[in-house]
PDB file of C-alpha atoms in Angstrom:
ATOM      1  CA  MET A  49     -35.092  -9.517  24.569  1.00 48.00           C
ATOM      2  CA  ILE A  50     -34.404  -6.132  23.793  1.00 59.00           C
ATOM      3  CA  ASN A  51     -32.632  -5.111  20.320  1.00 68.00           C
ATOM      4  CA  MET A  52     -29.285  -3.199  21.476  1.00 93.00           C
ATOM      5  CA  ILE A  53     -28.577  -2.200  17.937  1.00 97.00           C
ATOM      6  CA  LYS A  54     -28.507   2.040  17.277  1.00 98.00           C
ATOM      7  CA  GLY A  55     -26.461   2.048  14.250  1.00 98.00           C
ATOM      8  CA  ILE A  56     -25.888   0.652  11.489  1.00 98.00           C
ATOM      9  CA  ILE A  57     -22.478   1.533   9.332  1.00 98.00           C
ATOM     10  CA  PHE A  58     -21.977   0.762   5.096  1.00 98.00           C
ATOM     11  CA  ASP A  59     -19.230   0.609   3.199  1.00 98.00           C
ATOM     12  CA  MET A  60     -19.588   2.540   0.184  1.00 98.00           C
ATOM     13  CA  VAL A  61     -19.191   0.595  -3.228  1.00 96.00           C
ATOM     14  CA  GLY A  62     -20.484  -3.208  -2.683  1.00 97.00           C
ATOM     15  CA  PRO A  63     -23.425  -2.014  -0.857  1.00 98.00           C
ATOM     16  CA  LEU A  64     -24.747   1.279  -1.429  1.00 98.00           C
ATOM     17  CA  LEU A  65     -23.124   1.766  -4.667  1.00 98.00           C
ATOM     18  CA  GLN A  66     -23.178  -0.859  -7.512  1.00 97.00           C
ATOM     19  CA  LYS A  67     -21.088   0.056 -10.935  1.00 95.00           C
ATOM     20  CA  ASN A  68     -23.233   1.856 -13.624  1.00 96.00           C
ATOM     21  CA  PRO A  69     -24.977  -0.310 -16.498  1.00 94.00           C
ATOM     22  CA  GLU A  70     -24.802   1.530 -18.783  1.00 94.00           C
ATOM     23  CA  TYR A  71     -20.126   2.669 -17.060  1.00 95.00           C
ATOM     24  CA  ILE A  72     -18.569   2.066 -20.935  1.00 94.00           C
ATOM     25  CA  LEU A  73     -14.833   1.255 -19.777  1.00 94.00           C
ATOM     26  CA  ASP A  74     -13.102   4.407 -20.169  1.00 96.00           C
ATOM     27  CA  GLU A  75      -8.946   4.553 -19.698  1.00 97.00           C
ATOM     28  CA  VAL A  76      -8.585   6.965 -17.336  1.00 97.00           C
ATOM     29  CA  VAL A  77     -10.906   5.799 -14.393  1.00 97.00           C
ATOM     30  CA  GLU A  78      -9.295   2.332 -14.575  1.00 96.00           C
ATOM     31  CA  THR A  79      -5.603   3.716 -14.645  1.00 97.00           C
ATOM     32  CA  ALA A  80      -6.986   6.210 -11.856  1.00 97.00           C
ATOM     33  CA  GLU A  81      -8.067   3.069  -9.620  1.00 95.00           C
ATOM     34  CA  ASN A  82      -5.441   0.482 -10.412  1.00 95.00           C
ATOM     35  CA  ILE A  83      -2.801   3.644  -9.466  1.00 96.00           C
ATOM     36  CA  LYS A  84      -5.012   4.577  -6.218  1.00 92.00           C
ATOM     37  CA  ASN A  85      -4.801   1.170  -5.437  1.00 90.00           C
ATOM     38  CA  LYS A  86      -1.352   1.080  -4.833  1.00 92.00           C
ATOM     39  CA  PHE A  87      -1.396   4.064  -3.176  1.00 88.00           C
ATOM     40  CA  PRO A  88      -3.413   4.438  -0.619  1.00 80.00           C
ATOM     41  CA  ASN A  89      -2.473   7.593   0.817  1.00 88.00           C
ATOM     42  CA  ASP A  90      -3.798  10.212  -1.163  1.00 92.00           C
ATOM     43  CA  GLU A  91      -0.260  12.633  -1.587  1.00 93.00           C
ATOM     44  CA  GLU A  92       1.410   9.720  -3.724  1.00 94.00           C
ATOM     45  CA  PHE A  93      -1.607   8.994  -5.378  1.00 95.00           C
ATOM     46  CA  ILE A  94      -1.751  12.475  -7.079  1.00 96.00           C
ATOM     47  CA  ASN A  95       1.215  12.806  -7.831  1.00 96.00           C
ATOM     48  CA  ALA A  96       1.310   9.031  -9.561  1.00 97.00           C
ATOM     49  CA  LEU A  97      -1.311  10.591 -11.151  1.00 97.00           C
ATOM     50  CA  LYS A  98       0.689  13.822 -12.528  1.00 96.00           C
ATOM     51  CA  GLU A  99       3.461  11.845 -13.476  1.00 96.00           C
ATOM     52  CA  ASN A 100       0.698   9.122 -15.192  1.00 96.00           C
ATOM     53  CA  GLU A 101       1.151   8.927 -18.946  1.00 96.00           C
ATOM     54  CA  ILE A 102      -3.184   8.734 -19.429  1.00 95.00           C
ATOM     55  CA  THR A 103      -4.295  10.950 -16.344  1.00 96.00           C
ATOM     56  CA  LYS A 104      -2.272  13.263 -16.567  1.00 96.00           C
ATOM     57  CA  ARG A 105      -3.495  15.472 -19.301  1.00 96.00           C
ATOM     58  CA  TYR A 106      -7.108  15.258 -16.587  1.00 97.00           C
ATOM     59  CA  SER A 107      -7.432  17.461 -13.731  1.00 97.00           C
ATOM     60  CA  LEU A 108      -7.994  16.185 -10.110  1.00 96.00           C
ATOM     61  CA  GLU A 109     -11.509  17.266 -10.451  1.00 96.00           C
ATOM     62  CA  GLU A 110     -12.258  15.343 -14.002  1.00 97.00           C
ATOM     63  CA  ILE A 111     -10.323  12.742 -12.781  1.00 97.00           C
ATOM     64  CA  ALA A 112     -13.019  12.476  -9.824  1.00 97.00           C
ATOM     65  CA  GLN A 113     -16.555  13.251 -11.716  1.00 96.00           C
ATOM     66  CA  LYS A 114     -14.653  10.376 -13.839  1.00 97.00           C
ATOM     67  CA  ILE A 115     -15.041   7.634 -11.083  1.00 97.00           C
ATOM     68  CA  VAL A 116     -17.968   9.100  -9.678  1.00 97.00           C
ATOM     69  CA  SER A 117     -19.855   8.521 -13.388  1.00 96.00           C
ATOM     70  CA  LYS A 118     -18.932   4.343 -13.274  1.00 97.00           C
ATOM     71  CA  TYR A 119     -21.086   4.037  -9.988  1.00 97.00           C
ATOM     72  CA  CYS A 120     -24.853   4.412  -9.303  1.00 97.00           C
ATOM     73  CA  LYS A 121     -26.670   4.123  -6.703  1.00 97.00           C
ATOM     74  CA  ILE A 122     -29.012  -0.286  -5.941  1.00 97.00           C
ATOM     75  CA  PRO A 123     -31.781   1.276  -6.452  1.00 97.00           C
ATOM     76  CA  GLU A 124     -33.919  -0.950  -3.776  1.00 97.00           C
ATOM     77  CA  ILE A 125     -30.698   0.160  -1.053  1.00 98.00           C
ATOM     78  CA  TRP A 126     -32.158   3.192  -1.154  1.00 98.00           C
ATOM     79  CA  ASN A 127     -35.670   3.478  -2.281  1.00 97.00           C
ATOM     80  CA  THR A 128     -37.005   0.493   0.290  1.00 97.00           C
ATOM     81  CA  LEU A 129     -34.701  -0.125   2.706  1.00 98.00           C
ATOM     82  CA  LEU A 130     -32.211   3.096   3.698  1.00 98.00           C
ATOM     83  CA  PRO A 131     -35.774   4.614   4.173  1.00 98.00           C
ATOM     84  CA  LYS A 132     -36.249   2.766   6.723  1.00 98.00           C
ATOM     85  CA  LEU A 133     -33.143   2.199   8.145  1.00 98.00           C
ATOM     86  CA  LYS A 134     -33.400   6.422   9.271  1.00 97.00           C
ATOM     87  CA  GLU A 135     -36.740   6.390  11.558  1.00 96.00           C
ATOM     88  CA  ASN A 136     -34.873   3.676  14.432  1.00 96.00           C
ATOM     89  CA  TYR A 137     -30.954   3.693  13.003  1.00 98.00           C
ATOM     90  CA  LYS A 138     -27.926   6.319  13.369  1.00 98.00           C
ATOM     91  CA  LEU A 139     -26.380   5.395   9.689  1.00 98.00           C
ATOM     92  CA  GLY A 140     -23.271   5.830   8.629  1.00 98.00           C
ATOM     93  CA  ILE A 141     -20.738   5.296   5.756  1.00 98.00           C
ATOM     94  CA  ILE A 142     -16.944   4.071   6.421  1.00 98.00           C
ATOM     95  CA  ASN A 143     -15.226   4.004   3.414  1.00 96.00           C
ATOM     96  CA  ASN A 144     -11.441   3.315   1.602  1.00 94.00           C
ATOM     97  CA  GLY A 145     -10.979   4.915  -1.014  1.00 91.00           C
ATOM     98  CA  THR A 146      -9.865   8.692  -2.485  1.00 93.00           C
ATOM     99  CA  ALA A 147     -10.304  11.411  -0.649  1.00 93.00           C
ATOM    100  CA  ILE A 148     -10.706  14.097  -4.391  1.00 95.00           C
ATOM    101  CA  THR A 149     -13.706  11.817  -4.998  1.00 96.00           C
ATOM    102  CA  ILE A 150     -16.096  12.182  -1.994  1.00 95.00           C
ATOM    103  CA  PRO A 151     -17.418  16.167  -2.623  1.00 95.00           C
ATOM    104  CA  TYR A 152     -18.555  14.236  -6.054  1.00 96.00           C
ATOM    105  CA  PHE A 153     -20.068  10.300  -4.705  1.00 96.00           C
ATOM    106  CA  LYS A 154     -21.830  13.822  -1.917  1.00 94.00           C
ATOM    107  CA  LYS A 155     -22.913  16.156  -4.558  1.00 93.00           C
ATOM    108  CA  VAL A 156     -24.054  12.338  -6.883  1.00 94.00           C
ATOM    109  CA  ASN A 157     -25.489  10.594  -4.117  1.00 95.00           C
ATOM    110  CA  ASN A 158     -26.733  13.135  -1.440  1.00 93.00           C
ATOM    111  CA  PHE A 159     -25.568  10.569   1.438  1.00 96.00           C
ATOM    112  CA  ASP A 160     -26.190  13.342   4.075  1.00 95.00           C
ATOM    113  CA  GLU A 161     -30.356  12.244   3.175  1.00 96.00           C
ATOM    114  CA  PHE A 162     -29.668   9.417   4.995  1.00 98.00           C
ATOM    115  CA  PHE A 163     -26.417   9.653   7.405  1.00 98.00           C
ATOM    116  CA  SER A 164     -25.062  11.321   9.703  1.00 96.00           C
ATOM    117  CA  THR A 165     -21.217   9.873   9.654  1.00 97.00           C
ATOM    118  CA  PHE A 166     -19.108   9.276   6.428  1.00 97.00           C
ATOM    119  CA  ILE A 167     -15.323   8.232   7.036  1.00 97.00           C
ATOM    120  CA  ASN A 168     -13.128   8.503   4.376  1.00 95.00           C
ATOM    121  CA  SER A 169      -9.550   6.669   4.815  1.00 94.00           C
ATOM    122  CA  SER A 170      -7.361   8.716   3.199  1.00 91.00           C
ATOM    123  CA  GLU A 171      -8.986  11.750   5.138  1.00 91.00           C
ATOM    124  CA  ILE A 172      -7.639   9.922   8.691  1.00 93.00           C
ATOM    125  CA  ASN A 173      -4.821   8.064   7.376  1.00 91.00           C
ATOM    126  CA  ILE A 174      -7.076   4.781   8.442  1.00 94.00           C
ATOM    127  CA  GLU A 175      -7.708   1.983   6.329  1.00 94.00           C
ATOM    128  CA  LYS A 176     -10.553  -0.953   7.190  1.00 97.00           C
ATOM    129  CA  PRO A 177      -9.151  -3.558   7.901  1.00 97.00           C
ATOM    130  CA  ASP A 178      -7.651  -1.159  10.718  1.00 98.00           C
ATOM    131  CA  SER A 179      -9.636  -1.775  13.814  1.00 98.00           C
ATOM    132  CA  ARG A 180      -9.341   2.212  14.812  1.00 98.00           C
ATOM    133  CA  ILE A 181     -11.236   3.280  11.385  1.00 98.00           C
ATOM    134  CA  TYR A 182     -14.228   2.039  13.178  1.00 98.00           C
ATOM    135  CA  LEU A 183     -13.273   2.737  16.285  1.00 98.00           C
ATOM    136  CA  VAL A 184     -13.009   6.681  14.693  1.00 98.00           C
ATOM    137  CA  ALA A 185     -17.016   6.327  13.334  1.00 98.00           C
ATOM    138  CA  LEU A 186     -18.286   4.611  15.954  1.00 98.00           C
ATOM    139  CA  LYS A 187     -17.072   7.900  18.442  1.00 98.00           C
ATOM    140  CA  GLN A 188     -17.866   9.868  16.121  1.00 98.00           C
ATOM    141  CA  MET A 189     -22.003   8.188  16.248  1.00 98.00           C
ATOM    142  CA  ASN A 190     -21.719   8.035  19.936  1.00 98.00           C
ATOM    143  CA  LEU A 191     -21.990   4.041  19.845  1.00 98.00           C
ATOM    144  CA  LYS A 192     -20.717   1.504  21.347  1.00 98.00           C
ATOM    145  CA  PRO A 193     -19.418  -1.595  19.023  1.00 98.00           C
ATOM    146  CA  GLU A 194     -22.341  -3.788  20.520  1.00 97.00           C
ATOM    147  CA  GLU A 195     -25.010  -1.356  19.285  1.00 98.00           C
ATOM    148  CA  CYS A 196     -23.585  -1.309  15.759  1.00 98.00           C
ATOM    149  CA  VAL A 197     -23.629  -3.586  12.490  1.00 98.00           C
ATOM    150  CA  PHE A 198     -20.981  -3.108  10.438  1.00 98.00           C
ATOM    151  CA  ILE A 199     -22.615  -3.863   6.215  1.00 98.00           C
ATOM    152  CA  ASP A 200     -19.494  -4.100   3.705  1.00 98.00           C
ATOM    153  CA  ASP A 201     -18.862  -6.972   0.829  1.00 98.00           C
ATOM    154  CA  THR A 202     -15.202  -7.560   1.837  1.00 98.00           C
ATOM    155  CA  ILE A 203     -15.115 -10.535   4.767  1.00 98.00           C
ATOM    156  CA  ASP A 204     -11.605  -8.959   5.599  1.00 98.00           C
ATOM    157  CA  ASN A 205     -13.393  -5.523   6.350  1.00 98.00           C
ATOM    158  CA  VAL A 206     -16.654  -7.242   7.796  1.00 98.00           C
ATOM    159  CA  LEU A 207     -14.054  -9.452   9.985  1.00 98.00           C
ATOM    160  CA  GLY A 208     -12.521  -6.024  10.915  1.00 98.00           C
ATOM    161  CA  ALA A 209     -15.492  -4.868  12.773  1.00 98.00           C
ATOM    162  CA  GLU A 210     -16.196  -8.244  14.430  1.00 98.00           C
ATOM    163  CA  LYS A 211     -13.103  -7.783  16.184  1.00 98.00           C
ATOM    164  CA  VAL A 212     -13.904  -4.560  18.117  1.00 98.00           C
ATOM    165  CA  GLY A 213     -17.155  -6.027  18.943  1.00 98.00           C
ATOM    166  CA  MET A 214     -19.095  -5.262  16.005  1.00 98.00           C
ATOM    167  CA  LYS A 215     -21.580  -7.304  14.731  1.00 98.00           C
ATOM    168  CA  GLY A 216     -20.831  -8.404  10.674  1.00 98.00           C
ATOM    169  CA  VAL A 217     -23.012  -8.866   8.136  1.00 98.00           C
ATOM    170  CA  LEU A 218     -20.955  -9.661   4.905  1.00 98.00           C
ATOM    171  CA  PHE A 219     -22.981  -7.447   1.570  1.00 98.00           C
ATOM    172  CA  THR A 220     -23.532  -9.906  -1.304  1.00 97.00           C
ATOM    173  CA  ASP A 221     -26.954  -9.072  -2.633  1.00 97.00           C
ATOM    174  CA  TYR A 222     -30.091  -6.722  -1.740  1.00 97.00           C
ATOM    175  CA  GLN A 223     -31.911  -9.687  -0.499  1.00 97.00           C
ATOM    176  CA  LYS A 224     -30.362 -11.528   1.850  1.00 98.00           C
ATOM    177  CA  LEU A 225     -28.908  -8.075   3.858  1.00 98.00           C
ATOM    178  CA  VAL A 226     -32.649  -8.124   4.188  1.00 98.00           C
ATOM    179  CA  ILE A 227     -32.569 -11.820   5.641  1.00 98.00           C
ATOM    180  CA  ASP A 228     -29.450 -11.176   7.847  1.00 98.00           C
ATOM    181  CA  LEU A 229     -30.558  -7.559   9.201  1.00 98.00           C
ATOM    182  CA  LYS A 230     -33.886  -8.597  10.345  1.00 97.00           C
ATOM    183  CA  SER A 231     -31.927 -12.257  11.635  1.00 97.00           C
ATOM    184  CA  LEU A 232     -30.567  -9.775  14.056  1.00 96.00           C
ATOM    185  CA  ASN A 233     -34.121  -8.473  14.959  1.00 95.00           C
ATOM    186  CA  ILE A 234     -32.891  -4.985  12.810  1.00 96.00           C
ATOM    187  CA  ASN A 235     -36.182  -3.291  11.512  1.00 92.00           C
ATOM    188  CA  VAL A 236     -36.412  -3.522   7.869  1.00 94.00           C
TER     189      VAL A 236
END
């Protein structure tokens, strides 16, 4: 059987980025992330940051940079897997998160080196596992659902991708991801 997979889409935090082992608990970051969970809409999120006793003393840029510093690349993914996948597949990212951090995440992690598509939920006001966010990514990548694999560390988001016809992979660690991709006849 000919492999029909032409694209692979990753969630950002989990499969690509992990909590930095050198991260020291930062009250501003933890507060901002808790606020973000309550307010998926960026406008409400930013207003809440400006009103919160802890975060209101910092600029949005300072808060964004602090959040980005909490995370780092997963070395095996970036040094081994992505270079191999880029040879044969279109690569994309779908992230549920605030738009204020994205320029800093992109700068620090150089996503453009591997990823042609980067969808951020707050920029289009649709979050995973809503079917529409996967369809937006597929359209940008010019792919059909059956031609794409979606990788996320949250089962509901994987199921959301499968609901639109994509192959879903639940990320737990690098070794399991490689096994799962090979089982889908992905060249890794």
